[in-house]
């Protein structure tokens, strides 16, 4: 039975990954899943507790084993003890302090979770060898790059937020550990992930809350921004495929390991205009009954200029993922936002 650690397992993507593993096992076989999360209060903790409760009831039906540990990846002793005890085969590090704006006010927590925490995971993988370390990077590493679509070969040396700098650092640290200790690692650059029980700090969720509260939403660059949105099930499908395909361990001519290291984009690859995105969201919120049929959207929308540091278009070149894993995100914005709206109606009533 493969032993899999998922950090950030009460988080949006982590919880969806754990659910998928509980439902389907790993490569068709039952597995042992250990979830680790510190349940921090960056956003509503009850949403994290809700995700954990859904996981717990799924685990009762599952052939796979499940254990949850509450704690921080920045806690060196906890992490190394857990690795020694469990002897993981695969580690998926999704725990991180996310958010770009929050990093202006709260830089410390980014260093603690994304740098020290990730370093602890690497050290634990070094001392307790794993088959594969998969970790979350982010599209934010592309900074203010103008060339689209963003490809993994593009230069990513100009981060414009501390969050982005920590994610790029993770890729550098992983490269170094892959080289020095022959640890197969894969970094995944996610592009705006959305879906049911998603993150309340993200635009689609925030817009919904605001519209419901009768507030006005602001649409930057008069809606002329294009963004790649990726439905969470597509992200999970990508992670699961990548987990099973660790970069091969090989020796170079000098007899030393060639780092078994890879980085991929996972993004929809079909950038959507912000205004179209908001229109679909509106329609789906009406359809699900989150907002009344006579809701006056025009009265709650404000088109505003671009914000400093914003880029007009960002989207992923996911051809490397398609080439190596035969997968490209498929779920349309309409389908995805429909599921979000239905969940929102059920959850908030
Ligand atoms: N959602 C997106 O659009 C997106 C885009 C790019 C990258 N990512 C990355 O994907 C990963 C998952 O993102 P998400 O959207 O699920 O975010 P999330 O905030 O919902 O999940 C992260 C989870 O990690 C936990 N956590 C934070 N610091 C921790 C620590 N020190 N120790 C243990 N647990 C800790 C949090 O409590 C949270 O439950 C993150 O690394 C994030 O940076 C997400």
PDB file of N, CA, C and O and ligand atoms in Angstrom, residues 7-15 36-43 48 51 71-75 93-99 109 112-114 117 135-140 163 167 170 188-194 197-202 230, ligand 1:
ATOM      1  N   UNK A   7       0.211  17.633   2.353  1.00  0.00           N
ATOM      2  CA  UNK A   7       0.208  18.768   3.275  1.00  0.00           C
ATOM      3  C   UNK A   7      -0.775  19.814   2.738  1.00  0.00           C
ATOM      4  O   UNK A   7      -1.014  19.891   1.541  1.00  0.00           O
ATOM      5  N   UNK A   8      -1.352  20.574   3.663  1.00  0.00           N
ATOM      6  CA  UNK A   8      -2.398  21.523   3.260  1.00  0.00           C
ATOM      7  C   UNK A   8      -3.680  20.776   2.930  1.00  0.00           C
ATOM      8  O   UNK A   8      -4.467  21.196   2.091  1.00  0.00           O
ATOM      9  N   UNK A   9      -3.903  19.663   3.650  1.00  0.00           N
ATOM     10  CA  UNK A   9      -5.014  18.758   3.292  1.00  0.00           C
ATOM     11  C   UNK A   9      -6.383  19.306   3.672  1.00  0.00           C
ATOM     12  O   UNK A   9      -7.398  18.767   3.251  1.00  0.00           O
ATOM     13  N   UNK A  10      -6.415  20.373   4.489  1.00  0.00           N
ATOM     14  CA  UNK A  10      -7.710  20.999   4.785  1.00  0.00           C
ATOM     15  C   UNK A  10      -7.936  22.175   3.841  1.00  0.00           C
ATOM     16  O   UNK A  10      -8.974  22.843   3.899  1.00  0.00           O
ATOM     17  N   UNK A  11      -6.971  22.427   3.000  1.00  0.00           N
ATOM     18  CA  UNK A  11      -7.078  23.531   2.047  1.00  0.00           C
ATOM     19  C   UNK A  11      -7.913  23.124   0.842  1.00  0.00           C
ATOM     20  O   UNK A  11      -8.332  21.961   0.708  1.00  0.00           O
ATOM     21  N   UNK A  12      -8.135  24.074  -0.018  1.00  0.00           N
ATOM     22  CA  UNK A  12      -9.014  23.864  -1.171  1.00  0.00           C
ATOM     23  C   UNK A  12      -8.514  22.719  -2.066  1.00  0.00           C
ATOM     24  O   UNK A  12      -9.207  21.710  -2.270  1.00  0.00           O
ATOM     25  N   UNK A  13      -7.301  22.841  -2.567  1.00  0.00           N
ATOM     26  CA  UNK A  13      -6.798  21.836  -3.496  1.00  0.00           C
ATOM     27  C   UNK A  13      -6.474  20.538  -2.752  1.00  0.00           C
ATOM     28  O   UNK A  13      -6.812  19.437  -3.202  1.00  0.00           O
ATOM     29  N   UNK A  14      -5.852  20.671  -1.573  1.00  0.00           N
ATOM     30  CA  UNK A  14      -5.453  19.501  -0.786  1.00  0.00           C
ATOM     31  C   UNK A  14      -6.644  18.611  -0.444  1.00  0.00           C
ATOM     32  O   UNK A  14      -6.582  17.382  -0.584  1.00  0.00           O
ATOM     33  N   UNK A  15      -7.736  19.231  -0.001  1.00  0.00           N
ATOM     34  CA  UNK A  15      -8.917  18.451   0.393  1.00  0.00           C
ATOM     35  C   UNK A  15      -9.489  17.722  -0.820  1.00  0.00           C
ATOM     36  O   UNK A  15      -9.906  16.561  -0.726  1.00  0.00           O
ATOM     37  N   UNK A  36      -1.838  16.651   6.517  1.00  0.00           N
ATOM     38  CA  UNK A  36      -1.232  17.526   7.527  1.00  0.00           C
ATOM     39  C   UNK A  36      -1.662  18.957   7.221  1.00  0.00           C
ATOM     40  O   UNK A  36      -1.559  19.409   6.074  1.00  0.00           O
ATOM     41  N   UNK A  37      -2.154  19.654   8.232  1.00  0.00           N
ATOM     42  CA  UNK A  37      -2.594  21.040   8.011  1.00  0.00           C
ATOM     43  C   UNK A  37      -2.613  21.749   9.357  1.00  0.00           C
ATOM     44  O   UNK A  37      -2.995  21.150  10.366  1.00  0.00           O
ATOM     45  N   UNK A  38      -2.214  23.014   9.383  1.00  0.00           N
ATOM     46  CA  UNK A  38      -2.245  23.731  10.667  1.00  0.00           C
ATOM     47  C   UNK A  38      -3.551  24.486  10.880  1.00  0.00           C
ATOM     48  O   UNK A  38      -3.717  25.173  11.882  1.00  0.00           O
ATOM     49  N   UNK A  39      -4.462  24.382   9.930  1.00  0.00           N
ATOM     50  CA  UNK A  39      -5.784  25.026  10.050  1.00  0.00           C
ATOM     51  C   UNK A  39      -5.657  26.501  10.429  1.00  0.00           C
ATOM     52  O   UNK A  39      -6.360  26.966  11.336  1.00  0.00           O
ATOM     53  N   UNK A  40      -4.794  27.205   9.773  1.00  0.00           N
ATOM     54  CA  UNK A  40      -4.620  28.621  10.142  1.00  0.00           C
ATOM     55  C   UNK A  40      -5.834  29.441   9.720  1.00  0.00           C
ATOM     56  O   UNK A  40      -6.669  28.994   8.937  1.00  0.00           O
ATOM     57  N   UNK A  41      -5.912  30.660  10.272  1.00  0.00           N
ATOM     58  CA  UNK A  41      -7.130  31.447  10.078  1.00  0.00           C
ATOM     59  C   UNK A  41      -6.974  32.506   8.988  1.00  0.00           C
ATOM     60  O   UNK A  41      -7.625  33.545   9.039  1.00  0.00           O
ATOM     61  N   UNK A  42      -6.147  32.243   7.995  1.00  0.00           N
ATOM     62  CA  UNK A  42      -6.009  33.182   6.865  1.00  0.00           C
ATOM     63  C   UNK A  42      -7.385  33.460   6.243  1.00  0.00           C
ATOM     64  O   UNK A  42      -7.693  34.547   5.831  1.00  0.00           O
ATOM     65  N   UNK A  43      -8.190  32.402   6.136  1.00  0.00           N
ATOM     66  CA  UNK A  43      -9.614  32.598   5.813  1.00  0.00           C
ATOM     67  C   UNK A  43     -10.430  31.687   6.700  1.00  0.00           C
ATOM     68  O   UNK A  43      -9.874  30.824   7.397  1.00  0.00           O
ATOM     69  N   UNK A  48     -12.446  25.119   6.322  1.00  0.00           N
ATOM     70  CA  UNK A  48     -11.436  24.048   6.390  1.00  0.00           C
ATOM     71  C   UNK A  48     -11.990  22.868   7.193  1.00  0.00           C
ATOM     72  O   UNK A  48     -11.790  21.706   6.829  1.00  0.00           O
ATOM     73  N   UNK A  51     -14.397  20.964   5.068  1.00  0.00           N
ATOM     74  CA  UNK A  51     -13.715  20.061   4.116  1.00  0.00           C
ATOM     75  C   UNK A  51     -13.232  18.804   4.830  1.00  0.00           C
ATOM     76  O   UNK A  51     -13.360  17.690   4.322  1.00  0.00           O
ATOM     77  N   UNK A  71      -0.958  20.317  12.430  1.00  0.00           N
ATOM     78  CA  UNK A  71       0.351  20.865  12.765  1.00  0.00           C
ATOM     79  C   UNK A  71       0.935  21.592  11.573  1.00  0.00           C
ATOM     80  O   UNK A  71       0.374  21.584  10.475  1.00  0.00           O
ATOM     81  N   UNK A  72       2.081  22.226  11.830  1.00  0.00           N
ATOM     82  CA  UNK A  72       2.684  23.068  10.802  1.00  0.00           C
ATOM     83  C   UNK A  72       3.895  22.397  10.157  1.00  0.00           C
ATOM     84  O   UNK A  72       4.703  21.774  10.859  1.00  0.00           O
ATOM     85  N   UNK A  73       4.036  22.603   8.853  1.00  0.00           N
ATOM     86  CA  UNK A  73       5.239  22.109   8.185  1.00  0.00           C
ATOM     87  C   UNK A  73       6.476  22.897   8.638  1.00  0.00           C
ATOM     88  O   UNK A  73       7.599  22.470   8.410  1.00  0.00           O
ATOM     89  N   UNK A  74       6.245  24.031   9.294  1.00  0.00           N
ATOM     90  CA  UNK A  74       7.381  24.798   9.811  1.00  0.00           C
ATOM     91  C   UNK A  74       7.915  24.208  11.124  1.00  0.00           C
ATOM     92  O   UNK A  74       8.943  24.636  11.632  1.00  0.00           O
ATOM     93  N   UNK A  75       7.200  23.219  11.656  1.00  0.00           N
ATOM     94  CA  UNK A  75       7.611  22.560  12.899  1.00  0.00           C
ATOM     95  C   UNK A  75       8.522  21.384  12.520  1.00  0.00           C
ATOM     96  O   UNK A  75       8.065  20.304  12.146  1.00  0.00           O
ATOM     97  N   UNK A  93       3.224  18.427  -1.444  1.00  0.00           N
ATOM     98  CA  UNK A  93       3.253  19.593  -0.563  1.00  0.00           C
ATOM     99  C   UNK A  93       2.389  20.718  -1.138  1.00  0.00           C
ATOM    100  O   UNK A  93       2.782  21.398  -2.080  1.00  0.00           O
ATOM    101  N   UNK A  94       1.219  20.873  -0.531  1.00  0.00           N
ATOM    102  CA  UNK A  94       0.315  21.944  -0.954  1.00  0.00           C
ATOM    103  C   UNK A  94       0.169  22.998   0.141  1.00  0.00           C
ATOM    104  O   UNK A  94      -0.415  24.055  -0.087  1.00  0.00           O
ATOM    105  N   UNK A  95       0.675  22.700   1.333  1.00  0.00           N
ATOM    106  CA  UNK A  95       0.591  23.672   2.429  1.00  0.00           C
ATOM    107  C   UNK A  95       1.430  24.881   2.062  1.00  0.00           C
ATOM    108  O   UNK A  95       2.579  24.738   1.643  1.00  0.00           O
ATOM    109  N   UNK A  96       0.849  26.044   2.181  1.00  0.00           N
ATOM    110  CA  UNK A  96       1.594  27.277   1.924  1.00  0.00           C
ATOM    111  C   UNK A  96       0.737  28.440   2.354  1.00  0.00           C
ATOM    112  O   UNK A  96      -0.485  28.305   2.484  1.00  0.00           O
ATOM    113  N   UNK A  97       1.378  29.549   2.578  1.00  0.00           N
ATOM    114  CA  UNK A  97       0.609  30.780   2.727  1.00  0.00           C
ATOM    115  C   UNK A  97       0.400  31.313   1.315  1.00  0.00           C
ATOM    116  O   UNK A  97       1.353  31.649   0.622  1.00  0.00           O
ATOM    117  N   UNK A  98      -0.860  31.331   0.899  1.00  0.00           N
ATOM    118  CA  UNK A  98      -1.186  31.801  -0.449  1.00  0.00           C
ATOM    119  C   UNK A  98      -1.591  33.278  -0.391  1.00  0.00           C
ATOM    120  O   UNK A  98      -1.686  33.860   0.690  1.00  0.00           O
ATOM    121  N   UNK A  99      -1.828  33.833  -1.545  1.00  0.00           N
ATOM    122  CA  UNK A  99      -2.323  35.213  -1.621  1.00  0.00           C
ATOM    123  C   UNK A  99      -1.203  36.184  -1.893  1.00  0.00           C
ATOM    124  O   UNK A  99      -0.132  36.098  -1.288  1.00  0.00           O
ATOM    125  N   UNK A 109       4.784  35.230   7.715  1.00  0.00           N
ATOM    126  CA  UNK A 109       4.151  33.912   7.588  1.00  0.00           C
ATOM    127  C   UNK A 109       4.524  33.245   6.259  1.00  0.00           C
ATOM    128  O   UNK A 109       4.554  32.015   6.158  1.00  0.00           O
ATOM    129  N   UNK A 112       7.856  31.714   6.975  1.00  0.00           N
ATOM    130  CA  UNK A 112       7.689  30.570   7.873  1.00  0.00           C
ATOM    131  C   UNK A 112       7.133  29.339   7.130  1.00  0.00           C
ATOM    132  O   UNK A 112       7.721  28.258   7.175  1.00  0.00           O
ATOM    133  N   UNK A 113       6.026  29.514   6.445  1.00  0.00           N
ATOM    134  CA  UNK A 113       5.382  28.343   5.822  1.00  0.00           C
ATOM    135  C   UNK A 113       6.018  27.969   4.490  1.00  0.00           C
ATOM    136  O   UNK A 113       6.240  26.788   4.216  1.00  0.00           O
ATOM    137  N   UNK A 114       6.287  28.958   3.656  1.00  0.00           N
ATOM    138  CA  UNK A 114       6.692  28.633   2.281  1.00  0.00           C
ATOM    139  C   UNK A 114       8.194  28.391   2.162  1.00  0.00           C
ATOM    140  O   UNK A 114       8.618  27.675   1.260  1.00  0.00           O
ATOM    141  N   UNK A 117       9.030  25.954   6.057  1.00  0.00           N
ATOM    142  CA  UNK A 117       8.182  24.757   5.940  1.00  0.00           C
ATOM    143  C   UNK A 117       8.634  23.874   4.785  1.00  0.00           C
ATOM    144  O   UNK A 117       8.787  22.659   4.933  1.00  0.00           O
ATOM    145  N   UNK A 135       5.115  19.299  -5.516  1.00  0.00           N
ATOM    146  CA  UNK A 135       4.824  20.482  -4.699  1.00  0.00           C
ATOM    147  C   UNK A 135       4.181  21.573  -5.552  1.00  0.00           C
ATOM    148  O   UNK A 135       4.390  21.652  -6.764  1.00  0.00           O
ATOM    149  N   UNK A 136       3.414  22.403  -4.863  1.00  0.00           N
ATOM    150  CA  UNK A 136       2.704  23.482  -5.551  1.00  0.00           C
ATOM    151  C   UNK A 136       3.618  24.666  -5.756  1.00  0.00           C
ATOM    152  O   UNK A 136       4.189  25.198  -4.809  1.00  0.00           O
ATOM    153  N   UNK A 137       3.756  25.047  -7.018  1.00  0.00           N
ATOM    154  CA  UNK A 137       4.333  26.345  -7.322  1.00  0.00           C
ATOM    155  C   UNK A 137       3.155  27.213  -7.779  1.00  0.00           C
ATOM    156  O   UNK A 137       2.010  26.932  -7.405  1.00  0.00           O
ATOM    157  N   UNK A 138       3.414  28.206  -8.571  1.00  0.00           N
ATOM    158  CA  UNK A 138       2.301  29.098  -8.925  1.00  0.00           C
ATOM    159  C   UNK A 138       2.585  29.849 -10.211  1.00  0.00           C
ATOM    160  O   UNK A 138       3.748  30.138 -10.539  1.00  0.00           O
ATOM    161  N   UNK A 139       1.522  30.207 -10.911  1.00  0.00           N
ATOM    162  CA  UNK A 139       1.662  31.035 -12.118  1.00  0.00           C
ATOM    163  C   UNK A 139       2.250  32.398 -11.757  1.00  0.00           C
ATOM    164  O   UNK A 139       2.751  33.099 -12.636  1.00  0.00           O
ATOM    165  N   UNK A 140       2.181  32.758 -10.477  1.00  0.00           N
ATOM    166  CA  UNK A 140       2.703  34.076 -10.087  1.00  0.00           C
ATOM    167  C   UNK A 140       4.211  34.185 -10.315  1.00  0.00           C
ATOM    168  O   UNK A 140       4.743  35.292 -10.367  1.00  0.00           O
ATOM    169  N   UNK A 163       5.097  36.472  -2.226  1.00  0.00           N
ATOM    170  CA  UNK A 163       4.497  35.150  -2.464  1.00  0.00           C
ATOM    171  C   UNK A 163       5.165  34.481  -3.671  1.00  0.00           C
ATOM    172  O   UNK A 163       5.611  33.336  -3.604  1.00  0.00           O
ATOM    173  N   UNK A 167       7.590  31.036  -4.035  1.00  0.00           N
ATOM    174  CA  UNK A 167       7.264  29.901  -4.910  1.00  0.00           C
ATOM    175  C   UNK A 167       8.430  29.600  -5.861  1.00  0.00           C
ATOM    176  O   UNK A 167       8.771  28.449  -6.101  1.00  0.00           O
ATOM    177  N   UNK A 170      11.038  27.850  -3.948  1.00  0.00           N
ATOM    178  CA  UNK A 170      10.732  26.422  -3.780  1.00  0.00           C
ATOM    179  C   UNK A 170      11.281  25.624  -4.957  1.00  0.00           C
ATOM    180  O   UNK A 170      11.842  24.544  -4.778  1.00  0.00           O
ATOM    181  N   UNK A 188       4.529  22.116  -9.638  1.00  0.00           N
ATOM    182  CA  UNK A 188       3.377  22.386 -10.507  1.00  0.00           C
ATOM    183  C   UNK A 188       2.955  23.842 -10.359  1.00  0.00           C
ATOM    184  O   UNK A 188       2.617  24.284  -9.253  1.00  0.00           O
ATOM    185  N   UNK A 189       2.995  24.547 -11.472  1.00  0.00           N
ATOM    186  CA  UNK A 189       2.569  25.950 -11.452  1.00  0.00           C
ATOM    187  C   UNK A 189       1.085  26.003 -11.780  1.00  0.00           C
ATOM    188  O   UNK A 189       0.698  25.816 -12.934  1.00  0.00           O
ATOM    189  N   UNK A 190       0.286  26.210 -10.750  1.00  0.00           N
ATOM    190  CA  UNK A 190      -1.173  26.264 -10.930  1.00  0.00           C
ATOM    191  C   UNK A 190      -1.583  27.660 -11.397  1.00  0.00           C
ATOM    192  O   UNK A 190      -1.013  28.662 -10.958  1.00  0.00           O
ATOM    193  N   UNK A 191      -2.619  27.679 -12.230  1.00  0.00           N
ATOM    194  CA  UNK A 191      -3.191  28.943 -12.713  1.00  0.00           C
ATOM    195  C   UNK A 191      -4.611  29.087 -12.180  1.00  0.00           C
ATOM    196  O   UNK A 191      -5.467  28.259 -12.474  1.00  0.00           O
ATOM    197  N   UNK A 192      -4.858  30.121 -11.390  1.00  0.00           N
ATOM    198  CA  UNK A 192      -6.176  30.459 -10.811  1.00  0.00           C
ATOM    199  C   UNK A 192      -7.146  29.273 -10.738  1.00  0.00           C
ATOM    200  O   UNK A 192      -7.922  29.021 -11.659  1.00  0.00           O
ATOM    201  N   UNK A 193      -7.082  28.603  -9.618  1.00  0.00           N
ATOM    202  CA  UNK A 193      -7.899  27.408  -9.421  1.00  0.00           C
ATOM    203  C   UNK A 193      -9.216  27.812  -8.738  1.00  0.00           C
ATOM    204  O   UNK A 193      -9.203  28.603  -7.796  1.00  0.00           O
ATOM    205  N   UNK A 194     -10.335  27.274  -9.227  1.00  0.00           N
ATOM    206  CA  UNK A 194     -11.630  27.632  -8.644  1.00  0.00           C
ATOM    207  C   UNK A 194     -12.513  26.390  -8.558  1.00  0.00           C
ATOM    208  O   UNK A 194     -12.237  25.373  -9.209  1.00  0.00           O
ATOM    209  N   UNK A 197     -16.396  24.996  -2.541  1.00  0.00           N
ATOM    210  CA  UNK A 197     -15.615  25.088  -1.300  1.00  0.00           C
ATOM    211  C   UNK A 197     -14.207  25.588  -1.578  1.00  0.00           C
ATOM    212  O   UNK A 197     -13.240  25.135  -0.985  1.00  0.00           O
ATOM    213  N   UNK A 198     -14.121  26.521  -2.507  1.00  0.00           N
ATOM    214  CA  UNK A 198     -12.833  27.117  -2.861  1.00  0.00           C
ATOM    215  C   UNK A 198     -12.388  28.154  -1.852  1.00  0.00           C
ATOM    216  O   UNK A 198     -12.886  28.179  -0.713  1.00  0.00           O
ATOM    217  N   UNK A 199     -11.462  28.983  -2.273  1.00  0.00           N
ATOM    218  CA  UNK A 199     -10.894  29.954  -1.334  1.00  0.00           C
ATOM    219  C   UNK A 199     -11.664  31.273  -1.363  1.00  0.00           C
ATOM    220  O   UNK A 199     -11.756  31.911  -2.402  1.00  0.00           O
ATOM    221  N   UNK A 200     -12.161  31.687  -0.193  1.00  0.00           N
ATOM    222  CA  UNK A 200     -12.954  32.923  -0.144  1.00  0.00           C
ATOM    223  C   UNK A 200     -12.159  34.178  -0.504  1.00  0.00           C
ATOM    224  O   UNK A 200     -12.753  35.219  -0.774  1.00  0.00           O
ATOM    225  N   UNK A 201     -10.843  34.080  -0.502  1.00  0.00           N
ATOM    226  CA  UNK A 201     -10.049  35.280  -0.831  1.00  0.00           C
ATOM    227  C   UNK A 201      -9.903  35.451  -2.343  1.00  0.00           C
ATOM    228  O   UNK A 201      -9.302  36.430  -2.791  1.00  0.00           O
ATOM    229  N   UNK A 202     -10.447  34.531  -3.136  1.00  0.00           N
ATOM    230  CA  UNK A 202     -10.271  34.654  -4.587  1.00  0.00           C
ATOM    231  C   UNK A 202     -11.465  35.358  -5.228  1.00  0.00           C
ATOM    232  O   UNK A 202     -12.569  35.357  -4.685  1.00  0.00           O
ATOM    233  N   UNK A 230      -8.755  27.525 -13.845  1.00  0.00           N
ATOM    234  CA  UNK A 230      -8.642  26.069 -13.905  1.00  0.00           C
ATOM    235  C   UNK A 230      -9.546  25.454 -12.842  1.00  0.00           C
ATOM    236  O   UNK A 230      -9.405  25.770 -11.649  1.00  0.00           O
TER     237      UNK A 230
HETATM  238  N1  LIG B   1      -5.808  28.147  -5.636  1.00  0.00           N
HETATM  239  C1  LIG B   1      -5.020  28.690  -6.573  1.00  0.00           C
HETATM  240  O1  LIG B   1      -5.500  29.354  -7.492  1.00  0.00           O
HETATM  241  C2  LIG B   1      -3.525  28.466  -6.550  1.00  0.00           C
HETATM  242  C3  LIG B   1      -2.772  28.985  -7.612  1.00  0.00           C
HETATM  243  C4  LIG B   1      -1.402  28.785  -7.605  1.00  0.00           C
HETATM  244  C5  LIG B   1      -0.797  28.080  -6.584  1.00  0.00           C
HETATM  245  N2  LIG B   1      -1.546  27.599  -5.553  1.00  0.00           N
HETATM  246  C6  LIG B   1      -0.844  26.868  -4.486  1.00  0.00           C
HETATM  247  O2  LIG B   1      -1.494  25.626  -4.289  1.00  0.00           O
HETATM  248  C7  LIG B   1      -1.420  25.233  -2.913  1.00  0.00           C
HETATM  249  C8  LIG B   1      -2.800  24.969  -2.380  1.00  0.00           C
HETATM  250  O3  LIG B   1      -3.568  26.162  -2.534  1.00  0.00           O
HETATM  251  P1  LIG B   1      -5.072  26.281  -2.085  1.00  0.00           P
HETATM  252  O4  LIG B   1      -5.753  27.165  -3.064  1.00  0.00           O
HETATM  253  O5  LIG B   1      -5.635  24.941  -1.784  1.00  0.00           O
HETATM  254  O6  LIG B   1      -4.896  27.127  -0.745  1.00  0.00           O
HETATM  255  P2  LIG B   1      -5.493  26.923   0.714  1.00  0.00           P
HETATM  256  O7  LIG B   1      -5.073  28.121   1.493  1.00  0.00           O
HETATM  257  O8  LIG B   1      -6.949  26.611   0.642  1.00  0.00           O
HETATM  258  O9  LIG B   1      -4.720  25.631   1.230  1.00  0.00           O
HETATM  259  C9  LIG B   1      -3.500  25.662   1.889  1.00  0.00           C
HETATM  260  C10 LIG B   1      -3.662  24.908   3.195  1.00  0.00           C
HETATM  261  O10 LIG B   1      -2.386  24.856   3.813  1.00  0.00           O
HETATM  262  C11 LIG B   1      -2.532  25.076   5.190  1.00  0.00           C
HETATM  263  N3  LIG B   1      -1.267  25.630   5.668  1.00  0.00           N
HETATM  264  C12 LIG B   1      -0.755  26.871   5.454  1.00  0.00           C
HETATM  265  N4  LIG B   1       0.431  26.989   6.064  1.00  0.00           N
HETATM  266  C13 LIG B   1       0.683  25.792   6.664  1.00  0.00           C
HETATM  267  C14 LIG B   1       1.736  25.310   7.456  1.00  0.00           C
HETATM  268  N5  LIG B   1       2.783  26.073   7.763  1.00  0.00           N
HETATM  269  N6  LIG B   1       1.672  24.035   7.890  1.00  0.00           N
HETATM  270  C15 LIG B   1       0.611  23.229   7.602  1.00  0.00           C
HETATM  271  N7  LIG B   1      -0.437  23.663   6.883  1.00  0.00           N
HETATM  272  C16 LIG B   1      -0.398  24.933   6.419  1.00  0.00           C
HETATM  273  C17 LIG B   1      -3.688  26.033   5.325  1.00  0.00           C
HETATM  274  O11 LIG B   1      -4.326  25.927   6.597  1.00  0.00           O
HETATM  275  C18 LIG B   1      -4.591  25.596   4.173  1.00  0.00           C
HETATM  276  O12 LIG B   1      -5.583  24.703   4.640  1.00  0.00           O
HETATM  277  C19 LIG B   1      -0.677  26.364  -2.213  1.00  0.00           C
HETATM  278  O13 LIG B   1       0.675  26.029  -2.140  1.00  0.00           O
HETATM  279  C20 LIG B   1      -0.872  27.547  -3.141  1.00  0.00           C
HETATM  280  O14 LIG B   1       0.162  28.476  -2.995  1.00  0.00           O
HETATM  281  C21 LIG B   1      -2.893  27.769  -5.524  1.00  0.00           C
END
